[in-house]
PDB file of C-alpha atoms in Angstrom:
ATOM      1  CA  MET A 363      60.409   0.658  24.829  1.00 34.00           C
ATOM      2  CA  PRO A 364      57.428  -1.027  26.462  1.00 39.00           C
ATOM      3  CA  THR A 365      57.751  -4.732  27.107  1.00 45.00           C
ATOM      4  CA  ASN A 366      54.093  -5.244  26.181  1.00 59.00           C
ATOM      5  CA  SER A 367      53.911  -6.166  22.490  1.00 68.00           C
ATOM      6  CA  THR A 368      50.214  -5.279  22.357  1.00 88.00           C
ATOM      7  CA  PRO A 369      49.874  -2.030  24.313  1.00 93.00           C
ATOM      8  CA  CYS A 370      46.372  -0.816  25.067  1.00 96.00           C
ATOM      9  CA  VAL A 371      45.939   2.959  25.224  1.00 97.00           C
ATOM     10  CA  LEU A 372      42.943   5.002  26.347  1.00 98.00           C
ATOM     11  CA  ALA A 373      42.524   8.427  24.734  1.00 98.00           C
ATOM     12  CA  LEU A 374      40.194  10.488  26.952  1.00 98.00           C
ATOM     13  CA  GLY A 375      39.375  13.932  25.658  1.00 97.00           C
ATOM     14  CA  ASP A 376      37.161  16.351  23.809  1.00 97.00           C
ATOM     15  CA  SER A 377      36.738  17.153  20.098  1.00 95.00           C
ATOM     16  CA  LEU A 378      40.498  17.076  19.472  1.00 94.00           C
ATOM     17  CA  THR A 379      40.584  13.443  20.564  1.00 96.00           C
ATOM     18  CA  ALA A 380      37.197  12.521  19.123  1.00 95.00           C
ATOM     19  CA  GLY A 381      38.125  13.730  15.639  1.00 95.00           C
ATOM     20  CA  TYR A 382      35.498  16.419  15.193  1.00 96.00           C
ATOM     21  CA  GLY A 383      34.728  16.950  11.488  1.00 94.00           C
ATOM     22  CA  LEU A 384      37.050  14.142  10.380  1.00 96.00           C
ATOM     23  CA  PRO A 385      36.476  10.595   9.128  1.00 96.00           C
ATOM     24  CA  THR A 386      36.914   8.044  11.934  1.00 95.00           C
ATOM     25  CA  ARG A 387      40.145   6.760  10.353  1.00 96.00           C
ATOM     26  CA  ALA A 388      41.624  10.291  10.539  1.00 96.00           C
ATOM     27  CA  SER A 389      40.944  10.905  14.248  1.00 97.00           C
ATOM     28  CA  PHE A 390      43.770  11.325  16.738  1.00 97.00           C
ATOM     29  CA  ALA A 391      43.081   7.916  18.285  1.00 97.00           C
ATOM     30  CA  ALA A 392      42.997   6.134  14.914  1.00 97.00           C
ATOM     31  CA  LYS A 393      46.195   7.807  13.693  1.00 97.00           C
ATOM     32  CA  LEU A 394      47.960   7.111  16.987  1.00 98.00           C
ATOM     33  CA  GLU A 395      46.925   3.463  16.831  1.00 97.00           C
ATOM     34  CA  GLN A 396      48.266   3.226  13.277  1.00 96.00           C
ATOM     35  CA  ALA A 397      51.577   4.788  14.344  1.00 97.00           C
ATOM     36  CA  LEU A 398      51.919   2.510  17.377  1.00 96.00           C
ATOM     37  CA  ARG A 399      51.201  -0.548  15.233  1.00 94.00           C
ATOM     38  CA  ASN A 400      54.283   0.222  13.166  1.00 92.00           C
ATOM     39  CA  ARG A 401      56.217  -0.862  16.292  1.00 88.00           C
ATOM     40  CA  HIS A 402      53.661  -3.088  18.032  1.00 87.00           C
ATOM     41  CA  PRO A 403      51.263  -4.761  15.541  1.00 88.00           C
ATOM     42  CA  GLY A 404      48.674  -5.537  18.223  1.00 91.00           C
ATOM     43  CA  ALA A 405      48.481  -2.038  19.721  1.00 94.00           C
ATOM     44  CA  THR A 406      45.018  -0.594  20.317  1.00 96.00           C
ATOM     45  CA  VAL A 407      43.903   2.946  21.094  1.00 97.00           C
ATOM     46  CA  HIS A 408      40.380   3.361  22.466  1.00 97.00           C
ATOM     47  CA  ASN A 409      38.847   6.667  21.374  1.00 98.00           C
ATOM     48  CA  ALA A 410      37.024   8.066  24.408  1.00 98.00           C
ATOM     49  CA  GLY A 411      36.851  11.586  23.013  1.00 97.00           C
ATOM     50  CA  VAL A 412      33.534  13.453  23.104  1.00 97.00           C
ATOM     51  CA  SER A 413      33.203  16.763  21.305  1.00 96.00           C
ATOM     52  CA  GLY A 414      32.292  19.596  23.640  1.00 96.00           C
ATOM     53  CA  ASP A 415      33.341  17.770  26.797  1.00 97.00           C
ATOM     54  CA  THR A 416      34.563  19.770  29.750  1.00 98.00           C
ATOM     55  CA  THR A 417      36.754  18.261  32.452  1.00 98.00           C
ATOM     56  CA  ALA A 418      33.592  17.771  34.568  1.00 98.00           C
ATOM     57  CA  ASP A 419      31.868  15.896  31.738  1.00 98.00           C
ATOM     58  CA  ALA A 420      34.857  13.582  31.272  1.00 98.00           C
ATOM     59  CA  LEU A 421      35.187  12.996  35.010  1.00 98.00           C
ATOM     60  CA  ARG A 422      31.508  11.980  35.220  1.00 98.00           C
ATOM     61  CA  ARG A 423      31.774   9.473  32.388  1.00 98.00           C
ATOM     62  CA  LEU A 424      35.203   8.062  33.312  1.00 98.00           C
ATOM     63  CA  PRO A 425      33.896   5.119  35.411  1.00 97.00           C
ATOM     64  CA  ARG A 426      31.628   4.064  32.530  1.00 97.00           C
ATOM     65  CA  VAL A 427      34.485   4.393  30.041  1.00 98.00           C
ATOM     66  CA  LEU A 428      36.822   2.279  32.169  1.00 97.00           C
ATOM     67  CA  SER A 429      34.231  -0.441  32.824  1.00 96.00           C
ATOM     68  CA  GLY A 430      33.454  -0.681  29.106  1.00 96.00           C
ATOM     69  CA  LEU A 431      37.019  -1.301  27.928  1.00 96.00           C
ATOM     70  CA  ALA A 432      38.025  -4.676  26.525  1.00 92.00           C
ATOM     71  CA  CYS A 433      41.556  -4.321  27.946  1.00 93.00           C
ATOM     72  CA  LYS A 434      43.146  -2.584  30.900  1.00 95.00           C
ATOM     73  CA  PRO A 435      45.001   0.431  29.485  1.00 96.00           C
ATOM     74  CA  ASP A 436      48.763   0.507  29.780  1.00 96.00           C
ATOM     75  CA  LEU A 437      48.461   4.274  29.341  1.00 97.00           C
ATOM     76  CA  ALA A 438      45.683   6.865  29.438  1.00 98.00           C
ATOM     77  CA  ILE A 439      46.163  10.037  27.420  1.00 98.00           C
ATOM     78  CA  VAL A 440      44.101  12.873  28.917  1.00 98.00           C
ATOM     79  CA  GLU A 441      43.380  15.785  26.569  1.00 97.00           C
ATOM     80  CA  LEU A 442      40.950  18.151  28.300  1.00 97.00           C
ATOM     81  CA  GLY A 443      40.530  21.722  29.501  1.00 94.00           C
ATOM     82  CA  ALA A 444      40.004  23.831  26.380  1.00 91.00           C
ATOM     83  CA  ASN A 445      36.197  23.699  26.662  1.00 94.00           C
ATOM     84  CA  ASP A 446      36.439  24.720  30.308  1.00 93.00           C
ATOM     85  CA  LEU A 447      38.301  27.835  29.211  1.00 90.00           C
ATOM     86  CA  LEU A 448      35.821  28.569  26.411  1.00 87.00           C
ATOM     87  CA  ARG A 449      32.873  28.210  28.809  1.00 91.00           C
ATOM     88  CA  GLY A 450      34.389  30.268  31.586  1.00 88.00           C
ATOM     89  CA  VAL A 451      34.798  27.425  34.084  1.00 91.00           C
ATOM     90  CA  ALA A 452      36.841  28.583  37.066  1.00 90.00           C
ATOM     91  CA  PRO A 453      40.467  27.429  36.623  1.00 90.00           C
ATOM     92  CA  ALA A 454      40.423  26.014  40.158  1.00 92.00           C
ATOM     93  CA  ARG A 455      37.502  23.759  39.159  1.00 96.00           C
ATOM     94  CA  THR A 456      39.339  22.656  35.998  1.00 95.00           C
ATOM     95  CA  ARG A 457      42.419  21.845  38.061  1.00 95.00           C
ATOM     96  CA  ALA A 458      40.377  19.861  40.602  1.00 97.00           C
ATOM     97  CA  ASN A 459      38.603  17.879  37.881  1.00 98.00           C
ATOM     98  CA  LEU A 460      41.859  17.034  36.122  1.00 97.00           C
ATOM     99  CA  ALA A 461      43.383  16.013  39.460  1.00 98.00           C
ATOM    100  CA  ASP A 462      40.404  13.701  40.084  1.00 98.00           C
ATOM    101  CA  ILE A 463      40.728  12.178  36.595  1.00 98.00           C
ATOM    102  CA  LEU A 464      44.453  11.560  37.036  1.00 97.00           C
ATOM    103  CA  GLY A 465      43.896  10.220  40.542  1.00 96.00           C
ATOM    104  CA  THR A 466      41.195   7.799  39.375  1.00 97.00           C
ATOM    105  CA  LEU A 467      43.386   6.478  36.578  1.00 97.00           C
ATOM    106  CA  THR A 468      46.409   6.120  38.853  1.00 95.00           C
ATOM    107  CA  SER A 469      44.354   4.308  41.489  1.00 95.00           C
ATOM    108  CA  CYS A 470      43.400   1.817  38.775  1.00 95.00           C
ATOM    109  CA  GLY A 471      47.085   1.203  38.046  1.00 94.00           C
ATOM    110  CA  ILE A 472      46.991   3.055  34.730  1.00 96.00           C
ATOM    111  CA  ALA A 473      49.921   5.278  33.728  1.00 95.00           C
ATOM    112  CA  THR A 474      48.822   8.757  32.652  1.00 97.00           C
ATOM    113  CA  PHE A 475      49.878  11.223  29.981  1.00 97.00           C
ATOM    114  CA  LEU A 476      48.401  14.727  30.207  1.00 97.00           C
ATOM    115  CA  THR A 477      48.362  17.004  27.178  1.00 96.00           C
ATOM    116  CA  SER A 478      48.079  20.765  27.523  1.00 92.00           C
ATOM    117  CA  PHE A 479      46.678  23.285  25.076  1.00 83.00           C
ATOM    118  CA  GLU A 480      47.686  26.685  23.785  1.00 76.00           C
ATOM    119  CA  VAL A 481      45.314  29.460  24.830  1.00 72.00           C
ATOM    120  CA  PRO A 482      43.878  31.108  21.687  1.00 67.00           C
ATOM    121  CA  PRO A 483      44.869  34.771  21.181  1.00 66.00           C
ATOM    122  CA  PHE A 484      41.307  35.999  21.792  1.00 66.00           C
ATOM    123  CA  LEU A 485      41.388  34.408  25.260  1.00 68.00           C
ATOM    124  CA  ARG A 486      44.904  35.463  26.277  1.00 69.00           C
ATOM    125  CA  ALA A 487      43.525  37.534  29.156  1.00 72.00           C
ATOM    126  CA  HIS A 488      42.656  34.246  30.855  1.00 65.00           C
ATOM    127  CA  ALA A 489      46.050  32.640  30.173  1.00 65.00           C
ATOM    128  CA  PRO A 490      47.660  33.476  33.543  1.00 71.00           C
ATOM    129  CA  SER A 491      45.055  31.307  35.286  1.00 76.00           C
ATOM    130  CA  TYR A 492      46.300  28.302  33.312  1.00 77.00           C
ATOM    131  CA  ASP A 493      50.026  29.026  33.567  1.00 75.00           C
ATOM    132  CA  GLY A 494      51.728  26.091  35.200  1.00 85.00           C
ATOM    133  CA  MET A 495      48.491  24.172  35.823  1.00 91.00           C
ATOM    134  CA  TYR A 496      49.346  21.173  33.648  1.00 93.00           C
ATOM    135  CA  ALA A 497      52.989  20.977  34.713  1.00 92.00           C
ATOM    136  CA  ASP A 498      51.949  21.095  38.368  1.00 94.00           C
ATOM    137  CA  LEU A 499      49.303  18.400  37.923  1.00 95.00           C
ATOM    138  CA  THR A 500      51.715  16.066  36.169  1.00 94.00           C
ATOM    139  CA  ALA A 501      54.325  16.561  38.883  1.00 94.00           C
ATOM    140  CA  ARG A 502      51.797  15.839  41.627  1.00 94.00           C
ATOM    141  CA  HIS A 503      50.365  12.760  39.927  1.00 93.00           C
ATOM    142  CA  GLY A 504      53.479  11.251  38.364  1.00 92.00           C
ATOM    143  CA  ALA A 505      52.067  11.738  34.871  1.00 94.00           C
ATOM    144  CA  ASP A 506      53.906  12.431  31.657  1.00 94.00           C
ATOM    145  CA  HIS A 507      53.086  15.696  29.902  1.00 93.00           C
ATOM    146  CA  ALA A 508      53.366  17.413  26.521  1.00 94.00           C
ATOM    147  CA  PRO A 509      51.508  20.087  24.560  1.00 93.00           C
ATOM    148  CA  PHE A 510      48.896  18.528  22.264  1.00 93.00           C
ATOM    149  CA  PHE A 511      49.865  20.680  19.279  1.00 92.00           C
ATOM    150  CA  PRO A 512      53.416  21.095  18.016  1.00 90.00           C
ATOM    151  CA  PRO A 513      54.436  24.745  17.483  1.00 87.00           C
ATOM    152  CA  GLY A 514      52.822  26.436  14.499  1.00 83.00           C
ATOM    153  CA  VAL A 515      49.960  23.976  14.028  1.00 88.00           C
ATOM    154  CA  MET A 516      47.126  25.395  16.115  1.00 82.00           C
ATOM    155  CA  GLY A 517      45.142  27.917  14.106  1.00 80.00           C
ATOM    156  CA  HIS A 518      47.285  27.617  10.977  1.00 89.00           C
ATOM    157  CA  PRO A 519      44.878  28.224   8.053  1.00 89.00           C
ATOM    158  CA  ARG A 520      46.163  25.239   6.071  1.00 93.00           C
ATOM    159  CA  LEU A 521      45.869  22.941   9.082  1.00 93.00           C
ATOM    160  CA  THR A 522      42.337  23.688  10.270  1.00 90.00           C
ATOM    161  CA  LEU A 523      38.833  22.783   9.228  1.00 93.00           C
ATOM    162  CA  PRO A 524      36.650  25.541   7.735  1.00 91.00           C
ATOM    163  CA  ASP A 525      35.676  26.623  11.276  1.00 87.00           C
ATOM    164  CA  GLY A 526      39.257  27.902  11.671  1.00 82.00           C
ATOM    165  CA  LEU A 527      39.594  26.175  15.034  1.00 83.00           C
ATOM    166  CA  HIS A 528      39.576  22.386  14.773  1.00 90.00           C
ATOM    167  CA  PRO A 529      42.535  20.554  13.219  1.00 93.00           C
ATOM    168  CA  ASN A 530      42.245  18.918   9.824  1.00 95.00           C
ATOM    169  CA  ALA A 531      43.616  15.475   8.977  1.00 96.00           C
ATOM    170  CA  ARG A 532      47.077  16.804   8.138  1.00 96.00           C
ATOM    171  CA  ALA A 533      47.264  18.620  11.484  1.00 95.00           C
ATOM    172  CA  ILE A 534      46.339  15.420  13.324  1.00 97.00           C
ATOM    173  CA  GLU A 535      49.169  13.603  11.534  1.00 97.00           C
ATOM    174  CA  LEU A 536      51.555  16.296  12.785  1.00 96.00           C
ATOM    175  CA  VAL A 537      50.151  16.007  16.317  1.00 96.00           C
ATOM    176  CA  VAL A 538      50.684  12.237  16.335  1.00 97.00           C
ATOM    177  CA  ALA A 539      54.238  12.548  14.990  1.00 96.00           C
ATOM    178  CA  HIS A 540      54.935  15.179  17.664  1.00 96.00           C
ATOM    179  CA  LEU A 541      53.525  13.133  20.568  1.00 97.00           C
ATOM    180  CA  LEU A 542      54.584   9.637  19.491  1.00 96.00           C
ATOM    181  CA  PRO A 543      58.097   9.571  21.026  1.00 95.00           C
ATOM    182  CA  ALA A 544      56.802  10.790  24.396  1.00 95.00           C
ATOM    183  CA  ILE A 545      53.875   8.347  24.312  1.00 96.00           C
ATOM    184  CA  ILE A 546      56.196   5.435  23.524  1.00 93.00           C
ATOM    185  CA  SER A 547      58.425   6.505  26.399  1.00 92.00           C
ATOM    186  CA  ALA A 548      55.414   6.791  28.747  1.00 93.00           C
ATOM    187  CA  LEU A 549      54.252   3.295  27.769  1.00 90.00           C
ATOM    188  CA  GLY A 550      57.506   1.947  29.135  1.00 77.00           C
ATOM    189  CA  ARG A 551      56.929   3.372  32.625  1.00 72.00           C
ATOM    190  CA  GLN A 552      54.842   2.098  35.507  1.00 59.00           C
ATOM    191  CA  PRO A 553      52.150   4.382  36.974  1.00 58.00           C
ATOM    192  CA  ALA A 554      53.468   6.479  39.833  1.00 55.00           C
ATOM    193  CA  PRO A 555      51.808   6.332  43.258  1.00 54.00           C
ATOM    194  CA  LEU A 556      49.663   9.268  44.324  1.00 48.00           C
ATOM    195  CA  THR A 557      51.486  11.947  46.319  1.00 45.00           C
TER     196      THR A 557
END
């Protein structure tokens, strides 16, 4: 359990973090904040998700995001990479961008939590390029790691918006319940030094 009774969390990501197609109160950041407040009434989660963002986009805006925060994050949740895959960004570039994001956060004394994503069936041919990428990055940067979606949620017809891709409000609730124990555990750890 974190000793901080009012943890501040940064959620940096793409449409999954931003809450594409959902009311603000149903976004990942809002639901995570609500869940954290059940344990820590003063907890805050800053939603720094931008729909369509690639890892390069998020890396470019990270300094502005950090300078605009009202509190220094105790933890940064990084949810990125799916748009890189969809746009055909070279996996080596995605890896380098994620490494730079994690390195920037760590150098600021912010603990990091990296979420991975499941490659959609229609892009499985590209899956080998992503195998092990997230686990390796977390090991190198002392970050915590977990898949964003619990098994069976991604692409489930009752858990997606009409586009068949983005999660609906119920899916986001399942994501938060899935990630919450690991996030609480990560909040209790100090950021690891760069290796």
